[in-house]
PDB file of C-alpha atoms in Angstrom:
ATOM      1  CA  MET A1420      93.145 102.854 146.743  1.00 59.00           C
ATOM      2  CA  SER A1421      96.168 103.573 144.670  1.00 62.00           C
ATOM      3  CA  ASP A1422      97.291 103.614 140.864  1.00 74.00           C
ATOM      4  CA  ALA A1423      99.260 100.250 141.262  1.00 77.00           C
ATOM      5  CA  ALA A1424      95.420  98.510 142.326  1.00 81.00           C
ATOM      6  CA  PHE A1425      93.344  99.447 139.354  1.00 92.00           C
ATOM      7  CA  ASP A1426      96.665  98.853 137.300  1.00 93.00           C
ATOM      8  CA  ALA A1427      96.120  95.480 138.179  1.00 95.00           C
ATOM      9  CA  PHE A1428      92.855  95.724 137.036  1.00 97.00           C
ATOM     10  CA  THR A1429      94.364  96.714 133.650  1.00 96.00           C
ATOM     11  CA  ALA A1430      96.288  93.710 133.703  1.00 95.00           C
ATOM     12  CA  PHE A1431      93.393  91.602 134.399  1.00 97.00           C
ATOM     13  CA  LEU A1432      91.083  92.867 131.647  1.00 97.00           C
ATOM     14  CA  GLU A1433      94.381  92.015 128.948  1.00 97.00           C
ATOM     15  CA  GLY A1434      94.146  89.169 129.757  1.00 96.00           C
ATOM     16  CA  GLY A1435      90.209  87.665 128.971  1.00 97.00           C
ATOM     17  CA  GLN A1436      88.099  88.498 126.435  1.00 98.00           C
ATOM     18  CA  GLU A1437      84.705  86.609 128.418  1.00 98.00           C
ATOM     19  CA  PHE A1438      83.888  87.717 131.624  1.00 98.00           C
ATOM     20  CA  LEU A1439      81.688  86.684 134.571  1.00 98.00           C
ATOM     21  CA  LEU A1440      80.272  89.468 137.184  1.00 98.00           C
ATOM     22  CA  THR A1441      77.894  87.784 139.900  1.00 98.00           C
ATOM     23  CA  ALA A1442      77.790  88.455 143.614  1.00 98.00           C
ATOM     24  CA  HIS A1443      76.038  86.933 146.856  1.00 94.00           C
ATOM     25  CA  VAL A1444      72.648  84.869 146.867  1.00 91.00           C
ATOM     26  CA  ASP A1445      69.724  86.902 147.712  1.00 89.00           C
ATOM     27  CA  PRO A1446      71.213  90.070 145.741  1.00 94.00           C
ATOM     28  CA  ASP A1447      70.503  93.600 147.500  1.00 94.00           C
ATOM     29  CA  GLY A1448      70.385  96.760 145.052  1.00 96.00           C
ATOM     30  CA  ASP A1449      74.560  97.193 145.359  1.00 98.00           C
ATOM     31  CA  ALA A1450      74.963  92.993 144.505  1.00 98.00           C
ATOM     32  CA  VAL A1451      73.063  94.129 141.404  1.00 98.00           C
ATOM     33  CA  GLY A1452      73.446  97.530 140.116  1.00 98.00           C
ATOM     34  CA  SER A1453      77.484  96.393 141.254  1.00 98.00           C
ATOM     35  CA  CYS A1454      77.499  93.988 138.549  1.00 98.00           C
ATOM     36  CA  LEU A1455      74.916  95.531 135.819  1.00 98.00           C
ATOM     37  CA  GLY A1456      77.134  98.530 136.125  1.00 98.00           C
ATOM     38  CA  LEU A1457      79.895  96.926 135.901  1.00 98.00           C
ATOM     39  CA  GLU A1458      78.577  95.108 133.015  1.00 98.00           C
ATOM     40  CA  LEU A1459      77.795  98.039 130.190  1.00 98.00           C
ATOM     41  CA  ALA A1460      81.272  99.223 131.528  1.00 98.00           C
ATOM     42  CA  LEU A1461      83.461  96.283 130.638  1.00 98.00           C
ATOM     43  CA  GLN A1462      80.901  95.989 127.093  1.00 98.00           C
ATOM     44  CA  TYR A1463      82.144  99.649 126.577  1.00 98.00           C
ATOM     45  CA  LEU A1464      85.982  98.001 126.292  1.00 98.00           C
ATOM     46  CA  GLY A1465      84.584  95.555 123.991  1.00 98.00           C
ATOM     47  CA  LYS A1466      85.258  92.832 126.259  1.00 98.00           C
ATOM     48  CA  GLU A1467      81.848  90.204 126.118  1.00 98.00           C
ATOM     49  CA  THR A1468      79.760  89.472 129.527  1.00 98.00           C
ATOM     50  CA  GLN A1469      77.201  87.622 131.193  1.00 98.00           C
ATOM     51  CA  VAL A1470      75.956  88.786 134.721  1.00 98.00           C
ATOM     52  CA  VAL A1471      74.943  85.402 136.543  1.00 98.00           C
ATOM     53  CA  LEU A1472      73.119  85.261 140.049  1.00 98.00           C
ATOM     54  CA  GLU A1473      72.496  82.216 141.925  1.00 96.00           C
ATOM     55  CA  SER A1474      68.488  84.065 143.479  1.00 93.00           C
ATOM     56  CA  PRO A1475      66.065  85.624 141.097  1.00 92.00           C
ATOM     57  CA  VAL A1476      66.778  90.004 140.850  1.00 95.00           C
ATOM     58  CA  PRO A1477      64.084  90.933 143.484  1.00 91.00           C
ATOM     59  CA  VAL A1478      61.374  92.841 141.771  1.00 89.00           C
ATOM     60  CA  SER A1479      61.812  96.141 142.312  1.00 92.00           C
ATOM     61  CA  LEU A1480      64.796  95.858 141.133  1.00 96.00           C
ATOM     62  CA  GLU A1481      63.616  94.876 137.692  1.00 96.00           C
ATOM     63  CA  PHE A1482      64.115  98.249 136.210  1.00 97.00           C
ATOM     64  CA  LEU A1483      67.506  98.506 136.631  1.00 98.00           C
ATOM     65  CA  PRO A1484      68.975  98.722 132.938  1.00 98.00           C
ATOM     66  CA  GLY A1485      70.323  95.459 131.728  1.00 98.00           C
ATOM     67  CA  ALA A1486      68.319  93.303 134.536  1.00 98.00           C
ATOM     68  CA  ASP A1487      66.279  91.243 132.687  1.00 97.00           C
ATOM     69  CA  ARG A1488      69.733  89.738 130.523  1.00 97.00           C
ATOM     70  CA  ILE A1489      70.568  88.044 134.158  1.00 98.00           C
ATOM     71  CA  ARG A1490      70.404  84.461 134.426  1.00 98.00           C
ATOM     72  CA  ARG A1491      71.073  81.861 137.059  1.00 97.00           C
ATOM     73  CA  PRO A1492      73.478  78.901 136.936  1.00 96.00           C
ATOM     74  CA  THR A1493      70.625  76.219 136.376  1.00 89.00           C
ATOM     75  CA  THR A1494      70.283  77.864 133.208  1.00 94.00           C
ATOM     76  CA  LEU A1495      73.561  79.123 131.269  1.00 93.00           C
ATOM     77  CA  ALA A1496      75.168  75.990 130.575  1.00 87.00           C
ATOM     78  CA  LYS A1497      78.986  77.385 130.572  1.00 94.00           C
ATOM     79  CA  ARG A1498      82.661  77.666 132.582  1.00 97.00           C
ATOM     80  CA  PHE A1499      84.308  81.080 132.360  1.00 98.00           C
ATOM     81  CA  THR A1500      88.290  81.336 132.813  1.00 98.00           C
ATOM     82  CA  HIS A1501      87.745  85.144 134.154  1.00 98.00           C
ATOM     83  CA  ALA A1502      85.240  86.135 136.540  1.00 98.00           C
ATOM     84  CA  PHE A1503      84.441  89.162 138.736  1.00 98.00           C
ATOM     85  CA  VAL A1504      83.507  88.516 141.947  1.00 98.00           C
ATOM     86  CA  LEU A1505      81.620  91.210 143.810  1.00 98.00           C
ATOM     87  CA  ASP A1506      79.891  92.124 147.384  1.00 96.00           C
ATOM     88  CA  SER A1507      80.643  89.243 148.453  1.00 94.00           C
ATOM     89  CA  SER A1508      83.170  88.638 151.398  1.00 91.00           C
ATOM     90  CA  SER A1509      84.188  85.159 150.247  1.00 92.00           C
ATOM     91  CA  LEU A1510      83.276  82.479 147.006  1.00 95.00           C
ATOM     92  CA  ASP A1511      80.913  79.906 148.780  1.00 92.00           C
ATOM     93  CA  ARG A1512      78.585  83.669 148.955  1.00 92.00           C
ATOM     94  CA  VAL A1513      77.788  83.478 145.504  1.00 96.00           C
ATOM     95  CA  GLY A1514      76.394  79.732 146.313  1.00 94.00           C
ATOM     96  CA  THR A1515      75.721  77.178 143.446  1.00 96.00           C
ATOM     97  CA  VAL A1516      77.882  79.764 140.666  1.00 97.00           C
ATOM     98  CA  ALA A1517      81.371  78.910 141.454  1.00 96.00           C
ATOM     99  CA  ALA A1518      80.900  75.186 140.775  1.00 96.00           C
ATOM    100  CA  VAL A1519      78.958  75.555 137.908  1.00 96.00           C
ATOM    101  CA  ASN A1520      80.025  78.560 135.812  1.00 97.00           C
ATOM    102  CA  LEU A1521      83.680  79.087 136.832  1.00 97.00           C
ATOM    103  CA  ALA A1522      86.307  77.064 135.075  1.00 96.00           C
ATOM    104  CA  PRO A1523      88.619  74.928 137.271  1.00 95.00           C
ATOM    105  CA  ASP A1524      91.617  77.247 136.558  1.00 95.00           C
ATOM    106  CA  ALA A1525      89.774  79.877 136.620  1.00 97.00           C
ATOM    107  CA  HIS A1526      91.023  83.752 137.262  1.00 98.00           C
ATOM    108  CA  VAL A1527      88.863  85.833 139.594  1.00 98.00           C
ATOM    109  CA  ALA A1528      88.764  89.349 140.238  1.00 98.00           C
ATOM    110  CA  VAL A1529      86.600  90.479 144.052  1.00 97.00           C
ATOM    111  CA  ILE A1530      85.528  94.217 144.016  1.00 98.00           C
ATOM    112  CA  ASP A1531      84.281  94.165 147.819  1.00 96.00           C
ATOM    113  CA  HIS A1532      83.230  96.490 150.762  1.00 95.00           C
ATOM    114  CA  HIS A1533      82.924  93.906 153.768  1.00 90.00           C
ATOM    115  CA  TRP A1534      84.720  93.212 156.631  1.00 82.00           C
ATOM    116  CA  GLY A1535      86.072  90.471 157.061  1.00 79.00           C
ATOM    117  CA  ASN A1536      86.638  89.386 153.248  1.00 83.00           C
ATOM    118  CA  GLU A1537      88.498  86.369 153.141  1.00 81.00           C
ATOM    119  CA  GLY A1538      91.369  87.215 150.849  1.00 89.00           C
ATOM    120  CA  PHE A1539      90.396  85.201 148.141  1.00 94.00           C
ATOM    121  CA  GLY A1540      90.956  86.274 144.296  1.00 96.00           C
ATOM    122  CA  SER A1541      93.330  88.597 142.535  1.00 96.00           C
ATOM    123  CA  PRO A1542      93.351  91.311 141.323  1.00 97.00           C
ATOM    124  CA  ARG A1543      91.447  92.373 144.930  1.00 96.00           C
ATOM    125  CA  LEU A1544      89.821  95.709 145.250  1.00 96.00           C
ATOM    126  CA  VAL A1545      88.298  95.622 148.954  1.00 94.00           C
ATOM    127  CA  ASN A1546      87.809  98.615 151.241  1.00 95.00           C
ATOM    128  CA  PRO A1547      85.312  98.384 153.633  1.00 93.00           C
ATOM    129  CA  GLU A1548      85.119 101.919 154.263  1.00 94.00           C
ATOM    130  CA  ALA A1549      83.652 102.133 151.645  1.00 96.00           C
ATOM    131  CA  SER A1550      79.594 102.971 151.778  1.00 96.00           C
ATOM    132  CA  ALA A1551      79.603 100.149 148.301  1.00 97.00           C
ATOM    133  CA  THR A1552      80.706  97.865 146.234  1.00 98.00           C
ATOM    134  CA  ALA A1553      79.250 100.208 143.870  1.00 98.00           C
ATOM    135  CA  GLU A1554      81.181 102.593 144.346  1.00 98.00           C
ATOM    136  CA  LEU A1555      84.409 101.456 144.507  1.00 98.00           C
ATOM    137  CA  ILE A1556      83.601 100.390 141.117  1.00 98.00           C
ATOM    138  CA  TYR A1557      83.037 103.826 140.215  1.00 98.00           C
ATOM    139  CA  ASP A1558      86.454 104.604 140.985  1.00 97.00           C
ATOM    140  CA  LEU A1559      87.505 101.301 139.082  1.00 98.00           C
ATOM    141  CA  ILE A1560      85.499 102.567 136.257  1.00 98.00           C
ATOM    142  CA  GLU A1561      86.528 106.834 136.037  1.00 97.00           C
ATOM    143  CA  PHE A1562      90.666 105.089 136.251  1.00 97.00           C
ATOM    144  CA  LEU A1563      89.689 103.005 133.530  1.00 97.00           C
ATOM    145  CA  HIS A1564      88.534 106.365 131.562  1.00 97.00           C
ATOM    146  CA  VAL A1565      84.586 104.403 130.754  1.00 98.00           C
ATOM    147  CA  PRO A1566      82.389 107.443 129.388  1.00 98.00           C
ATOM    148  CA  ILE A1567      79.350 107.220 132.651  1.00 98.00           C
ATOM    149  CA  ALA A1568      76.296 106.931 129.992  1.00 98.00           C
ATOM    150  CA  PRO A1569      72.845 107.295 132.368  1.00 98.00           C
ATOM    151  CA  GLU A1570      72.253 103.506 132.115  1.00 98.00           C
ATOM    152  CA  ILE A1571      75.727 103.416 134.821  1.00 98.00           C
ATOM    153  CA  ALA A1572      74.838 105.885 136.236  1.00 98.00           C
ATOM    154  CA  THR A1573      71.761 104.143 137.514  1.00 98.00           C
ATOM    155  CA  ASN A1574      73.046 100.650 138.353  1.00 98.00           C
ATOM    156  CA  LEU A1575      76.090 102.622 140.570  1.00 98.00           C
ATOM    157  CA  TYR A1576      73.320 105.220 141.922  1.00 98.00           C
ATOM    158  CA  THR A1577      71.091 102.145 142.971  1.00 98.00           C
ATOM    159  CA  GLY A1578      73.440 100.557 144.711  1.00 98.00           C
ATOM    160  CA  ILE A1579      75.285 103.362 146.727  1.00 98.00           C
ATOM    161  CA  LEU A1580      71.225 104.440 147.541  1.00 98.00           C
ATOM    162  CA  SER A1581      70.587 100.788 148.718  1.00 95.00           C
ATOM    163  CA  ASP A1582      73.498 100.011 150.560  1.00 94.00           C
ATOM    164  CA  THR A1583      73.318 103.763 152.493  1.00 94.00           C
ATOM    165  CA  GLY A1584      69.526 102.837 153.446  1.00 91.00           C
ATOM    166  CA  GLY A1585      68.986 105.817 151.485  1.00 95.00           C
ATOM    167  CA  PHE A1586      71.564 107.310 152.555  1.00 96.00           C
ATOM    168  CA  ARG A1587      70.298 107.263 156.632  1.00 91.00           C
ATOM    169  CA  TYR A1588      73.298 104.688 157.275  1.00 88.00           C
ATOM    170  CA  ALA A1589      76.356 105.675 159.179  1.00 87.00           C
ATOM    171  CA  ASN A1590      78.165 104.556 156.425  1.00 91.00           C
ATOM    172  CA  THR A1591      76.569 107.806 154.475  1.00 95.00           C
ATOM    173  CA  SER A1592      80.209 109.573 154.360  1.00 96.00           C
ATOM    174  CA  ALA A1593      80.476 112.639 152.793  1.00 97.00           C
ATOM    175  CA  ARG A1594      82.956 111.090 149.949  1.00 97.00           C
ATOM    176  CA  THR A1595      79.503 108.581 149.217  1.00 98.00           C
ATOM    177  CA  LEU A1596      77.459 112.021 148.656  1.00 98.00           C
ATOM    178  CA  ARG A1597      80.352 113.214 146.174  1.00 98.00           C
ATOM    179  CA  VAL A1598      80.023 110.418 144.552  1.00 98.00           C
ATOM    180  CA  ALA A1599      75.927 110.321 143.988  1.00 98.00           C
ATOM    181  CA  ALA A1600      75.479 113.392 143.091  1.00 98.00           C
ATOM    182  CA  ARG A1601      78.055 112.998 139.863  1.00 98.00           C
ATOM    183  CA  LEU A1602      76.710 109.845 138.990  1.00 98.00           C
ATOM    184  CA  VAL A1603      73.178 111.902 138.933  1.00 98.00           C
ATOM    185  CA  GLU A1604      74.762 114.317 137.100  1.00 98.00           C
ATOM    186  CA  HIS A1605      75.664 111.873 134.743  1.00 98.00           C
ATOM    187  CA  GLY A1606      71.970 110.396 133.855  1.00 98.00           C
ATOM    188  CA  ALA A1607      71.505 108.543 137.241  1.00 98.00           C
ATOM    189  CA  ARG A1608      67.002 108.591 137.756  1.00 98.00           C
ATOM    190  CA  ALA A1609      67.105 109.219 141.041  1.00 98.00           C
ATOM    191  CA  ALA A1610      63.426 109.319 141.902  1.00 98.00           C
ATOM    192  CA  GLU A1611      62.603 105.842 139.718  1.00 97.00           C
ATOM    193  CA  VAL A1612      65.364 105.193 141.762  1.00 98.00           C
ATOM    194  CA  ALA A1613      64.003 106.092 144.857  1.00 97.00           C
ATOM    195  CA  GLU A1614      60.540 104.350 144.254  1.00 96.00           C
ATOM    196  CA  SER A1615      61.368 101.150 142.727  1.00 95.00           C
ATOM    197  CA  LEU A1616      63.097 101.021 145.774  1.00 94.00           C
ATOM    198  CA  TYR A1617      61.074 102.233 149.024  1.00 92.00           C
ATOM    199  CA  ALA A1618      57.928 103.259 147.929  1.00 89.00           C
ATOM    200  CA  THR A1619      56.575 100.719 145.059  1.00 88.00           C
ATOM    201  CA  LYS A1620      55.036  97.560 146.844  1.00 90.00           C
ATOM    202  CA  THR A1621      53.678  94.517 145.323  1.00 91.00           C
ATOM    203  CA  ALA A1622      49.311  93.051 146.938  1.00 95.00           C
ATOM    204  CA  PRO A1623      51.354  89.932 147.849  1.00 96.00           C
ATOM    205  CA  SER A1624      54.837  91.436 149.164  1.00 95.00           C
ATOM    206  CA  LEU A1625      51.772  94.360 151.765  1.00 97.00           C
ATOM    207  CA  ARG A1626      49.947  91.159 152.186  1.00 98.00           C
ATOM    208  CA  ILE A1627      52.662  89.610 154.136  1.00 98.00           C
ATOM    209  CA  LEU A1628      54.620  92.978 155.700  1.00 98.00           C
ATOM    210  CA  GLY A1629      51.020  92.689 157.777  1.00 98.00           C
ATOM    211  CA  LEU A1630      51.774  88.911 158.860  1.00 98.00           C
ATOM    212  CA  ALA A1631      55.042  89.129 159.788  1.00 98.00           C
ATOM    213  CA  LEU A1632      53.883  92.679 161.948  1.00 98.00           C
ATOM    214  CA  ALA A1633      51.621  90.772 163.389  1.00 98.00           C
ATOM    215  CA  SER A1634      54.388  87.457 164.360  1.00 98.00           C
ATOM    216  CA  LEU A1635      57.027  90.703 166.342  1.00 98.00           C
ATOM    217  CA  GLU A1636      58.361  89.710 169.415  1.00 97.00           C
ATOM    218  CA  THR A1637      60.980  91.195 171.656  1.00 97.00           C
ATOM    219  CA  LYS A1638      63.915  89.650 173.643  1.00 95.00           C
ATOM    220  CA  SER A1639      66.609  90.396 176.193  1.00 94.00           C
ATOM    221  CA  GLY A1640      64.559  93.110 177.763  1.00 95.00           C
ATOM    222  CA  GLY A1641      63.186  94.387 174.296  1.00 96.00           C
ATOM    223  CA  ARG A1642      67.275  94.612 173.102  1.00 96.00           C
ATOM    224  CA  ILE A1643      65.670  92.908 170.119  1.00 97.00           C
ATOM    225  CA  GLY A1644      63.031  93.001 167.364  1.00 98.00           C
ATOM    226  CA  ALA A1645      61.962  90.201 165.816  1.00 98.00           C
ATOM    227  CA  MET A1646      59.305  88.985 163.272  1.00 98.00           C
ATOM    228  CA  THR A1647      58.784  85.040 161.937  1.00 98.00           C
ATOM    229  CA  ILE A1648      57.518  84.566 158.097  1.00 98.00           C
ATOM    230  CA  SER A1649      56.601  80.779 157.938  1.00 98.00           C
ATOM    231  CA  ARG A1650      55.721  78.562 154.611  1.00 97.00           C
ATOM    232  CA  ALA A1651      52.165  78.802 155.410  1.00 97.00           C
ATOM    233  CA  MET A1652      52.594  82.533 155.832  1.00 98.00           C
ATOM    234  CA  PHE A1653      53.978  83.306 152.543  1.00 98.00           C
ATOM    235  CA  GLU A1654      51.125  80.920 150.945  1.00 97.00           C
ATOM    236  CA  ASP A1655      48.035  82.542 152.985  1.00 98.00           C
ATOM    237  CA  ALA A1656      49.826  85.748 151.700  1.00 98.00           C
ATOM    238  CA  GLY A1657      50.202  84.263 148.075  1.00 97.00           C
ATOM    239  CA  ALA A1658      54.227  85.934 148.808  1.00 96.00           C
ATOM    240  CA  THR A1659      57.919  84.856 148.160  1.00 93.00           C
ATOM    241  CA  PRO A1660      60.530  84.901 150.094  1.00 92.00           C
ATOM    242  CA  GLU A1661      61.706  88.011 147.642  1.00 89.00           C
ATOM    243  CA  ASP A1662      58.862  89.575 149.110  1.00 92.00           C
ATOM    244  CA  ALA A1663      59.931  89.874 152.103  1.00 94.00           C
ATOM    245  CA  ASP A1664      62.718  92.061 150.828  1.00 89.00           C
ATOM    246  CA  GLY A1665      62.622  95.223 154.019  1.00 90.00           C
ATOM    247  CA  ILE A1666      60.566  93.982 155.783  1.00 96.00           C
ATOM    248  CA  VAL A1667      63.782  93.376 158.350  1.00 96.00           C
ATOM    249  CA  GLN A1668      63.591  97.261 159.206  1.00 94.00           C
ATOM    250  CA  TYR A1669      60.070  97.427 160.466  1.00 97.00           C
ATOM    251  CA  ALA A1670      62.072  95.633 163.500  1.00 97.00           C
ATOM    252  CA  LYS A1671      65.038  97.599 164.308  1.00 95.00           C
ATOM    253  CA  ALA A1672      62.659 100.103 164.257  1.00 95.00           C
ATOM    254  CA  LEU A1673      61.438  99.377 167.546  1.00 97.00           C
ATOM    255  CA  ALA A1674      62.022 101.943 170.290  1.00 97.00           C
ATOM    256  CA  GLY A1675      64.358 100.471 172.225  1.00 96.00           C
ATOM    257  CA  ALA A1676      65.428  98.074 169.849  1.00 97.00           C
ATOM    258  CA  LYS A1677      69.447  97.396 169.455  1.00 96.00           C
ATOM    259  CA  VAL A1678      68.610  94.817 166.895  1.00 97.00           C
ATOM    260  CA  GLY A1679      66.633  93.861 164.377  1.00 98.00           C
ATOM    261  CA  VAL A1680      66.147  90.579 163.113  1.00 98.00           C
ATOM    262  CA  LEU A1681      63.202  88.787 160.398  1.00 98.00           C
ATOM    263  CA  ILE A1682      63.274  84.935 160.313  1.00 98.00           C
ATOM    264  CA  GLN A1683      61.696  83.534 157.248  1.00 98.00           C
ATOM    265  CA  GLU A1684      60.743  80.002 156.281  1.00 98.00           C
ATOM    266  CA  ILE A1685      62.001  80.362 152.522  1.00 95.00           C
ATOM    267  CA  ALA A1686      61.410  76.333 151.481  1.00 94.00           C
ATOM    268  CA  PRO A1687      60.833  73.200 154.272  1.00 95.00           C
ATOM    269  CA  GLY A1688      63.972  72.923 156.276  1.00 95.00           C
ATOM    270  CA  GLU A1689      65.148  76.521 154.514  1.00 96.00           C
ATOM    271  CA  ILE A1690      65.845  79.276 157.126  1.00 97.00           C
ATOM    272  CA  ARG A1691      66.606  82.114 155.866  1.00 96.00           C
ATOM    273  CA  ALA A1692      67.656  85.582 158.539  1.00 97.00           C
ATOM    274  CA  SER A1693      68.688  89.080 157.803  1.00 96.00           C
ATOM    275  CA  LEU A1694      69.688  90.880 161.088  1.00 97.00           C
ATOM    276  CA  ARG A1695      69.852  94.951 161.585  1.00 95.00           C
ATOM    277  CA  SER A1696      71.689  96.500 163.929  1.00 95.00           C
ATOM    278  CA  ASP A1697      72.393 100.437 165.859  1.00 92.00           C
ATOM    279  CA  GLY A1698      76.270  99.705 165.454  1.00 88.00           C
ATOM    280  CA  THR A1699      76.023  98.590 169.312  1.00 92.00           C
ATOM    281  CA  VAL A1700      76.405  95.104 168.086  1.00 93.00           C
ATOM    282  CA  ASP A1701      78.298  93.531 165.327  1.00 93.00           C
ATOM    283  CA  VAL A1702      75.956  91.439 163.369  1.00 95.00           C
ATOM    284  CA  ASN A1703      78.152  90.186 160.326  1.00 91.00           C
ATOM    285  CA  GLU A1704      79.820  87.404 163.628  1.00 92.00           C
ATOM    286  CA  VAL A1705      76.601  86.655 164.556  1.00 95.00           C
ATOM    287  CA  ALA A1706      76.038  85.958 161.085  1.00 94.00           C
ATOM    288  CA  SER A1707      78.862  84.613 160.058  1.00 91.00           C
ATOM    289  CA  ARG A1708      79.022  81.312 162.977  1.00 93.00           C
ATOM    290  CA  PHE A1709      76.240  80.702 161.112  1.00 95.00           C
ATOM    291  CA  GLY A1710      77.933  80.760 157.581  1.00 90.00           C
ATOM    292  CA  GLY A1711      76.470  83.765 157.035  1.00 89.00           C
ATOM    293  CA  GLY A1712      77.731  87.606 156.527  1.00 86.00           C
ATOM    294  CA  GLY A1713      77.902  91.233 155.303  1.00 85.00           C
ATOM    295  CA  HIS A1714      78.313  93.854 157.504  1.00 85.00           C
ATOM    296  CA  ARG A1715      78.296  95.530 161.423  1.00 88.00           C
ATOM    297  CA  ASN A1716      75.019  96.796 161.132  1.00 90.00           C
ATOM    298  CA  ALA A1717      73.697  94.086 158.394  1.00 90.00           C
ATOM    299  CA  ALA A1718      74.014  91.740 157.447  1.00 91.00           C
ATOM    300  CA  GLY A1719      72.139  87.753 156.990  1.00 92.00           C
ATOM    301  CA  LEU A1720      72.660  84.165 156.876  1.00 93.00           C
ATOM    302  CA  ARG A1721      70.689  80.813 155.348  1.00 94.00           C
ATOM    303  CA  VAL A1722      71.129  77.725 157.346  1.00 95.00           C
ATOM    304  CA  ARG A1723      69.254  74.004 157.411  1.00 96.00           C
ATOM    305  CA  GLY A1724      67.243  73.751 159.720  1.00 97.00           C
ATOM    306  CA  SER A1725      63.800  73.663 161.873  1.00 97.00           C
ATOM    307  CA  LEU A1726      61.884  77.343 162.320  1.00 97.00           C
ATOM    308  CA  GLY A1727      61.702  77.345 165.518  1.00 96.00           C
ATOM    309  CA  VAL A1728      65.241  75.764 166.237  1.00 97.00           C
ATOM    310  CA  VAL A1729      67.055  78.021 164.169  1.00 97.00           C
ATOM    311  CA  LYS A1730      65.339  80.375 165.521  1.00 97.00           C
ATOM    312  CA  GLU A1731      66.077  80.228 169.297  1.00 96.00           C
ATOM    313  CA  ASP A1732      69.549  79.870 168.020  1.00 96.00           C
ATOM    314  CA  ILE A1733      69.624  83.179 166.422  1.00 97.00           C
ATOM    315  CA  PHE A1734      68.032  84.952 169.695  1.00 96.00           C
ATOM    316  CA  ARG A1735      71.021  82.982 171.614  1.00 95.00           C
ATOM    317  CA  ALA A1736      74.331  83.966 169.352  1.00 96.00           C
ATOM    318  CA  LEU A1737      72.599  87.581 169.696  1.00 96.00           C
ATOM    319  CA  GLU A1738      72.565  87.758 173.352  1.00 94.00           C
ATOM    320  CA  HIS A1739      75.786  86.424 173.279  1.00 92.00           C
ATOM    321  CA  ALA A1740      76.884  89.525 171.011  1.00 93.00           C
ATOM    322  CA  MET A1741      75.274  91.748 173.541  1.00 92.00           C
ATOM    323  CA  ASN A1742      76.559  90.373 176.442  1.00 88.00           C
ATOM    324  CA  GLY A1743      79.928  90.730 176.448  1.00 77.00           C
ATOM    325  CA  GLY A1744      81.076  88.549 172.831  1.00 71.00           C
ATOM    326  CA  LEU A1745      80.162  85.411 171.459  1.00 69.00           C
ATOM    327  CA  PRO A1746      82.214  82.096 172.521  1.00 64.00           C
ATOM    328  CA  PRO A1747      84.819  80.946 170.587  1.00 60.00           C
ATOM    329  CA  ALA A1748      84.110  79.178 167.927  1.00 60.00           C
ATOM    330  CA  ALA A1749      83.868  75.818 168.302  1.00 49.00           C
TER     331      ALA A1749
END
């Protein structure tokens, strides 16, 4: 990115004292780590900040420095005139935070790495070639000459590790690895991050994993591996939707599968789906048909409806995508 793009953020910061930071619903490591890493940098610059997220912070991310200060929109009756919207392709993706915590004339800065970003906000730092939003925030912090303390490094490293699948996904570039190495040099707790993201599970999360694995089915001649979790299954496992984070990877790992799908009934009439692709199918395009979004290889969505009907609608859309593309949107 050019210095002019970063200069716009300097002017944006000079124009306010209090800043809201938010990211997409059902936050992952990049969403939470990016918010917390940037928040710490802004506090170094003397700004007053608050991270507000629509959804709870996943248990696996509660170790992050500053995670205990994150608020939900229902617990913060305050509107901000300046905000950073991170890791979100549209303002809708942040949920009710936009309506509850943004002033009607709020100035909104955007930092994101999703294809199909809708072009909202100003200033904007959007680069789909970046492995994670955290990688872009690293660049901004460097430009602002903010020292990267170990707490900032740990948050940003978590964002990068999360969105690259532990450096296993195709978005892992040589630059990604260089930035990650610099963050470790700055004190990122790499071993703790990996342990929390990939090697620590609660009893409910393991029970819901077992039930999800038992639901495994294939579609489209084995090209789709799918798992389903109903409300009854969550209740049987004593689990919450947050306990199911990451389970979609098992569906994607099925031999021969081009796409892995996890469909969850997270509340009566409310369905959440996670989609993962090997790169041959653009699951971001599929998710966008249901009001969701993400990346070509990883996307998610939330819709109202019955579990069975939504499940078949998703399968149908994926088969269209595999067999020559989706029909034009209605």
